[in-house]
Amino acid sequence: MTAPSPLFDFDDATALIEADVDGILRSAALGGAQIRASVSVADEHLRDRLQGIHPRSVVLVGGDVRAGRAAEIVVALFSDRCAVPLVAAPTTPPWVGPLDVVVVAGDDAGDPTLVASIDGALRRSAEVVVDAPDEGPVRSVAAGRAVLLAPRVRVPAAYAFARHLAVFCTVLTSLEASRLGSTLPDLGSIADSVDAEAARDHPSNDVFENPAKALAARMLSRRVVIAGDSPATAVLARHSTDSLLQIAGVIAAPAALPDALVARDRLLDSTAASDTYDPFFHDEELDGPAPVAPVRVFVLSTDEDRPAARRRAAALPDMELVSVVGEFEAREVPPALEQVAVLTVRLEMAAAYLRLAGGR
């Protein structure tokens, strides 16, 4: 069941469920629940605290990789529309002061860097919101001084991206000075779309109607590059390769689409495995280097014009466009934030299926 094989049957729902002893498919499907829980806890603890504040800047501090990626995506999507400067940083910058709002996010309540970021922002008298578990050193440093939005839906850290994304967006909508309240999409609707994607990706659905299984089947036994065609999707590509590595042990390369196009000739030079290759009888001294699996490039796109997005990436030798645009003819094109959230759960569930298939 765990042997890596291109012949793995992704349509065997019983085998998939029995192999998922760690519940990784369930964890990957809880993105919508995390978004709703984040909105709920923010409604209880955040909106009154931030009402009437006119900050000099809003700083999104990612205390770990997933929180950092979520901060970068929010900045990429909304910095040009936000009425105050919007900054993503790995730690609290030294210039933060009483006129700033700082959101510190992470999943390890004992992480010294995360705690230092919270403490540094508080010592400089900034308005501080903490998106982290309410325990350990985080609880000690934030108690009574910061707004602590503890996760109500607990998942392994590898699947916490949706929560961080929701908390960052909730803070921006709570700040009237950001002027984003009426322009940001409703997070409840986004949670519904994420849940619908998780339902499509359920193990009982066959590959032809299951986007996550289809991605996993296309990635299995291949060298993979994940490219983004915009600043936001380039960040999502990096998150996706992180997820593939952490969840499935699959090594994939992230890239911006222009960089992947520049490397087109190198991708064409890759030696593909032939039908006559047999690893048992192959002798490198006589037959030369063993052929390697060809590279397949998955291009993440939130472009409203799907044909245009496909044309931009068509020069790549083995390319697949990954986009929610055009999948549901009766619906208008979803906002970019909703597309990012849906693609996130699709890619994380694809990583889960690859792990159950044995990776590579």
Coordinates of C-alpha atoms in Angstrom, one line a residue:
M1 CA 0.0 0.0 0.0
T2 CA 2.9 2.4 0.7
A3 CA 5.1 1.3 -2.2
P4 CA 5.6 4.2 -4.7
S5 CA 4.1 3.1 -7.9
P6 CA 2.7 4.9 -10.9
L7 CA 0.1 2.2 -11.0
F8 CA -1.4 3.1 -7.6
D9 CA -5.2 3.0 -7.8
F10 CA -6.5 6.4 -6.5
D11 CA -10.0 5.2 -7.1
D12 CA -9.8 2.5 -4.4
A13 CA -11.5 4.5 -1.7
T14 CA -11.5 1.7 0.8
A15 CA -7.7 1.3 0.5
L16 CA -7.2 5.1 0.8
I17 CA -9.3 5.4 4.0
E18 CA -7.6 2.3 5.6
A19 CA -4.2 3.8 4.7
D20 CA -5.0 7.1 6.3
V21 CA -4.2 6.1 9.8
D22 CA -3.1 9.6 10.8
G23 CA -6.2 11.3 9.5
I24 CA -4.4 13.6 7.1
L25 CA -7.3 13.8 4.6
R26 CA -9.6 15.0 7.3
S27 CA -7.0 17.6 8.5
A28 CA -6.6 18.8 4.9
A29 CA -10.4 19.1 4.5
L30 CA -10.8 21.4 7.6
G31 CA -9.9 24.7 5.9
G32 CA -13.5 25.9 5.8
A33 CA -14.0 25.1 9.5
Q34 CA -10.8 27.0 10.4
I35 CA -12.0 30.0 8.5
R36 CA -15.4 30.1 10.2
A37 CA -13.8 29.6 13.6
S38 CA -11.4 32.4 13.0
V39 CA -14.2 34.8 12.0
S40 CA -16.2 33.7 15.1
V41 CA -13.3 34.3 17.6
A42 CA -12.5 37.6 15.9
D43 CA -16.1 38.8 16.2
E44 CA -15.9 38.1 19.9
H45 CA -12.6 39.6 20.8
L46 CA -11.3 41.8 18.0
R47 CA -13.8 44.2 16.4
D48 CA -14.5 46.4 19.5
R49 CA -10.7 46.6 20.2
L50 CA -9.8 47.9 16.8
Q51 CA -12.8 50.2 16.2
G52 CA -11.9 53.8 15.6
I53 CA -8.1 53.0 15.3
H54 CA -6.3 54.8 12.5
P55 CA -2.9 53.1 12.4
R56 CA 0.3 54.3 10.7
S57 CA 0.7 50.8 9.3
V58 CA -0.5 47.2 9.6
V59 CA 2.4 44.7 10.0
L60 CA 1.7 41.0 9.4
V61 CA 4.3 39.0 11.2
G62 CA 4.6 35.3 10.1
G63 CA 6.2 33.4 13.0
D64 CA 6.6 30.3 10.9
V65 CA 6.6 29.3 7.2
R66 CA 2.8 28.9 6.8
A67 CA 2.0 32.1 8.6
G68 CA 4.7 33.9 6.6
R69 CA 3.2 32.7 3.3
A70 CA -0.3 33.7 4.3
A71 CA 1.0 37.2 5.2
E72 CA 2.8 37.5 1.8
I73 CA -0.4 36.5 0.0
V74 CA -2.5 39.0 1.8
V75 CA 0.0 41.8 1.0
A76 CA 0.2 40.7 -2.6
L77 CA -3.6 40.7 -3.0
F78 CA -4.5 43.9 -1.0
S79 CA -1.6 46.2 -0.5
D80 CA -2.5 48.2 -3.6
R81 CA -6.1 48.8 -2.2
C82 CA -5.4 49.3 1.5
A83 CA -5.5 52.9 2.7
V84 CA -2.7 52.3 5.1
P85 CA 0.7 50.6 4.4
L86 CA 0.5 46.8 4.6
V87 CA 3.7 45.0 5.5
A88 CA 4.7 41.4 5.8
A89 CA 7.7 40.6 8.0
P90 CA 9.3 37.4 9.6
T91 CA 9.7 39.2 13.0
T92 CA 8.5 42.5 14.5
P93 CA 10.4 45.3 12.8
P94 CA 12.4 47.7 15.0
W95 CA 10.5 50.8 13.7
V96 CA 7.1 49.6 15.0
G97 CA 5.6 52.0 17.5
P98 CA 2.4 53.1 19.2
L99 CA 0.7 54.1 15.9
D100 CA 1.0 50.6 14.4
V101 CA -1.1 47.5 14.4
V102 CA 0.9 44.3 14.5
V103 CA -0.6 40.8 13.9
V104 CA 1.7 38.0 15.0
A105 CA 0.8 34.5 13.8
G106 CA 2.3 31.1 14.4
D107 CA 1.5 27.6 15.6
D108 CA 4.3 26.9 18.2
A109 CA 3.4 28.5 21.5
G110 CA 7.0 27.8 22.7
D111 CA 8.8 29.3 19.7
P112 CA 11.2 31.9 21.1
T113 CA 11.1 34.0 17.9
L114 CA 7.3 34.1 18.0
V115 CA 7.3 35.1 21.7
A116 CA 10.0 37.7 21.0
S117 CA 7.9 39.2 18.2
I118 CA 4.9 39.5 20.5
D119 CA 6.9 41.0 23.3
G120 CA 8.8 43.4 21.1
A121 CA 5.6 44.8 19.6
L122 CA 4.0 45.2 23.1
R123 CA 7.1 46.9 24.5
R124 CA 6.9 49.4 21.7
S125 CA 3.2 50.1 22.6
A126 CA 1.8 48.8 19.3
E127 CA -1.7 47.4 19.1
V128 CA -1.0 43.7 19.0
V129 CA -3.2 40.8 17.7
V130 CA -1.8 37.3 18.3
D131 CA -2.9 34.3 16.1
A132 CA -1.4 31.4 18.1
P133 CA -2.3 28.7 20.6
D134 CA -3.3 30.1 24.0
E135 CA -0.7 28.2 26.0
G136 CA 2.9 28.3 27.2
P137 CA 5.2 31.3 26.7
V138 CA 2.7 32.9 24.2
R139 CA 0.0 33.0 26.9
S140 CA 2.4 34.4 29.4
V141 CA 3.7 37.3 27.2
A142 CA 0.3 38.1 25.7
A143 CA -2.0 37.9 28.7
G144 CA -3.9 41.1 29.4
R145 CA -1.8 43.1 26.9
A146 CA -2.6 41.7 23.4
V147 CA -5.7 40.3 21.7
L148 CA -5.1 36.6 21.6
L149 CA -7.1 34.7 18.9
A150 CA -6.5 31.1 19.8
P151 CA -7.4 28.4 17.2
R152 CA -10.7 26.7 17.9
V153 CA -10.2 24.1 15.3
R154 CA -6.9 22.4 16.0
V155 CA -5.1 20.8 13.1
P156 CA -1.5 19.8 12.5
A157 CA 0.7 22.8 11.8
A158 CA 1.1 21.8 8.1
Y159 CA -2.6 22.5 7.6
A160 CA -2.9 25.9 9.4
F161 CA -2.5 28.1 6.4
A162 CA -6.2 28.7 6.0
R163 CA -6.5 30.0 9.6
H164 CA -3.7 32.4 9.3
L165 CA -5.1 33.7 6.0
A166 CA -8.6 34.2 7.7
V167 CA -7.1 36.0 10.7
F168 CA -5.1 38.5 8.6
C169 CA -8.1 39.3 6.5
T170 CA -10.4 39.7 9.6
V171 CA -8.0 42.2 11.1
L172 CA -8.0 44.2 7.9
T173 CA -11.8 44.2 7.7
S174 CA -12.1 45.2 11.3
L175 CA -9.9 48.3 10.7
E176 CA -12.2 50.9 9.2
A177 CA -9.0 52.9 8.4
S178 CA -7.9 50.2 5.9
R179 CA -11.0 50.9 3.8
L180 CA -11.1 47.3 2.8
G181 CA -14.2 46.2 4.7
S182 CA -16.5 46.6 1.7
T183 CA -14.0 45.3 -0.9
L184 CA -12.8 42.1 0.8
P185 CA -14.9 39.1 -0.1
D186 CA -17.1 37.6 2.7
L187 CA -15.1 35.0 4.6
G188 CA -18.2 32.9 5.2
S189 CA -18.7 32.5 1.5
I190 CA -15.1 31.6 1.1
A191 CA -15.4 29.0 3.8
D192 CA -18.4 27.5 1.9
S193 CA -16.4 27.3 -1.3
V194 CA -13.5 25.7 0.6
D195 CA -15.9 23.1 2.0
A196 CA -17.3 22.4 -1.4
E197 CA -13.8 21.8 -2.7
A198 CA -13.1 19.4 0.2
A199 CA -16.3 17.6 -0.7
R200 CA -15.2 17.2 -4.3
D201 CA -11.8 15.9 -3.1
H202 CA -13.4 13.2 -0.9
P203 CA -11.7 9.8 -1.3
S204 CA -15.0 8.3 -2.4
N205 CA -15.0 10.4 -5.6
D206 CA -13.1 9.0 -8.6
V207 CA -10.2 10.7 -10.2
F208 CA -12.1 12.1 -13.1
E209 CA -14.4 14.1 -10.7
N210 CA -11.9 14.7 -7.9
P211 CA -9.5 17.6 -8.6
A212 CA -7.0 16.7 -5.8
K213 CA -6.8 13.0 -6.9
A214 CA -6.2 14.2 -10.5
L215 CA -3.4 16.4 -9.4
A216 CA -1.8 13.7 -7.3
A217 CA -2.1 11.2 -10.2
R218 CA -0.4 13.7 -12.5
M219 CA 2.4 14.3 -10.0
L220 CA 3.1 10.7 -9.1
S221 CA 6.5 9.4 -10.3
R222 CA 7.3 12.7 -12.0
R223 CA 9.6 15.6 -11.3
V224 CA 7.4 18.5 -10.5
V225 CA 7.7 22.3 -10.8
I226 CA 4.9 24.5 -9.4
A227 CA 4.8 28.0 -10.9
G228 CA 2.6 31.0 -10.2
D229 CA 1.6 33.5 -12.8
S230 CA 1.2 36.4 -10.4
P231 CA 2.8 37.6 -7.1
A232 CA 0.0 35.9 -5.0
T233 CA 0.1 32.6 -6.9
A234 CA 3.9 32.6 -6.8
V235 CA 3.7 32.6 -3.0
L236 CA 1.0 29.9 -3.2
A237 CA 3.4 27.9 -5.3
R238 CA 6.0 28.1 -2.5
H239 CA 3.4 27.0 0.0
S240 CA 2.4 24.1 -2.2
T241 CA 6.0 22.8 -2.5
D242 CA 6.4 23.1 1.3
S243 CA 3.2 21.1 1.7
L244 CA 4.4 18.4 -0.7
L245 CA 7.7 18.1 1.2
Q246 CA 6.2 18.1 4.7
I247 CA 3.1 16.0 4.1
A248 CA 4.2 13.6 1.3
G249 CA 8.0 13.8 1.3
V250 CA 7.8 14.8 -2.4
I251 CA 10.5 17.3 -3.6
A252 CA 9.1 19.9 -6.0
A253 CA 10.5 23.2 -7.2
P254 CA 8.5 26.5 -6.8
A255 CA 8.9 29.2 -9.4
A256 CA 7.4 32.3 -10.8
L257 CA 6.0 31.7 -14.3
P258 CA 8.5 34.0 -16.1
D259 CA 11.4 32.1 -14.5
A260 CA 9.9 28.8 -15.6
L261 CA 9.6 30.1 -19.1
V262 CA 13.2 31.2 -19.1
A263 CA 14.2 27.7 -18.0
R264 CA 12.2 26.1 -20.9
D265 CA 15.2 24.9 -22.8
R266 CA 16.7 23.2 -19.7
L267 CA 13.4 21.4 -19.2
L268 CA 13.4 20.2 -22.8
D269 CA 16.9 18.9 -22.3
S270 CA 15.8 16.6 -19.5
T271 CA 16.1 12.9 -20.5
A272 CA 12.8 11.1 -20.3
A273 CA 12.4 7.5 -19.4
S274 CA 11.7 5.3 -22.4
D275 CA 9.4 2.3 -22.7
T276 CA 12.5 0.0 -23.1
Y277 CA 14.2 1.1 -19.9
D278 CA 14.4 -1.6 -17.2
P279 CA 16.2 -0.7 -14.0
F280 CA 17.0 -4.3 -13.3
F281 CA 19.0 -4.8 -16.5
H282 CA 20.3 -1.3 -17.0
D283 CA 24.1 -0.9 -16.7
E284 CA 25.3 2.7 -16.5
E285 CA 28.8 1.8 -17.8
L286 CA 27.3 0.2 -20.9
D287 CA 24.0 1.9 -21.4
G288 CA 24.8 5.4 -20.1
P289 CA 23.1 7.3 -17.3
A290 CA 19.7 6.1 -16.3
P291 CA 16.8 8.1 -17.7
V292 CA 15.0 10.4 -15.3
A293 CA 11.3 11.2 -15.1
P294 CA 10.4 14.2 -17.3
V295 CA 9.5 17.5 -15.6
R296 CA 5.9 18.4 -15.4
V297 CA 5.0 22.1 -14.7
F298 CA 1.8 23.0 -12.8
V299 CA 0.9 26.6 -13.3
L300 CA -1.3 28.2 -10.6
S301 CA -3.5 31.0 -11.9
T302 CA -6.2 33.2 -10.6
D303 CA -6.6 35.1 -13.9
E304 CA -10.2 35.8 -14.9
D305 CA -9.3 34.9 -18.5
R306 CA -8.4 31.2 -18.4
P307 CA -7.5 31.0 -22.2
A308 CA -5.1 33.9 -21.7
A309 CA -3.5 32.2 -18.7
R310 CA -3.1 29.0 -20.7
R311 CA -1.5 30.9 -23.6
R312 CA 1.1 32.5 -21.4
A313 CA 2.2 29.1 -20.2
A314 CA 1.8 27.1 -23.4
A315 CA 5.5 27.3 -24.3
L316 CA 6.4 25.0 -21.4
P317 CA 7.0 21.4 -22.7
D318 CA 4.7 19.6 -20.2
M319 CA 2.3 22.0 -18.6
E320 CA -1.0 21.8 -16.7
L321 CA -2.9 24.9 -15.7
V322 CA -4.4 24.7 -12.2
S323 CA -7.2 27.2 -11.8
V324 CA -10.8 27.3 -10.5
V325 CA -11.9 29.7 -13.3
G326 CA -14.2 28.1 -15.7
E327 CA -14.8 25.0 -13.6
F328 CA -18.4 26.1 -12.7
E329 CA -20.1 27.6 -15.7
A330 CA -23.1 28.9 -13.7
R331 CA -20.9 31.0 -11.4
E332 CA -19.1 34.3 -12.0
V333 CA -15.4 34.3 -11.5
P334 CA -14.6 34.1 -7.8
P335 CA -12.5 36.8 -6.1
A336 CA -8.8 36.1 -6.1
L337 CA -8.8 35.5 -2.3
E338 CA -11.5 32.8 -2.7
Q339 CA -9.5 31.2 -5.6
V340 CA -6.4 31.1 -3.5
A341 CA -8.2 29.4 -0.6
V342 CA -9.8 26.8 -2.8
L343 CA -6.5 26.0 -4.6
T344 CA -4.8 25.7 -1.2
V345 CA -7.1 23.0 0.0
R346 CA -6.9 21.2 -3.4
L347 CA -3.1 21.2 -3.3
E348 CA -2.9 20.1 0.3
M349 CA -5.3 17.2 -0.3
A350 CA -3.3 16.3 -3.4
A351 CA -0.2 16.1 -1.1
A352 CA -2.2 13.9 1.3
Y353 CA -3.1 11.5 -1.5
L354 CA 0.5 11.4 -2.6
R355 CA 1.6 10.5 0.9
L356 CA -1.0 7.6 0.9
A357 CA 0.4 6.5 -2.4
G358 CA 3.9 6.3 -1.0
G359 CA 5.2 9.6 -2.4
R360 CA 7.7 8.8 -5.2

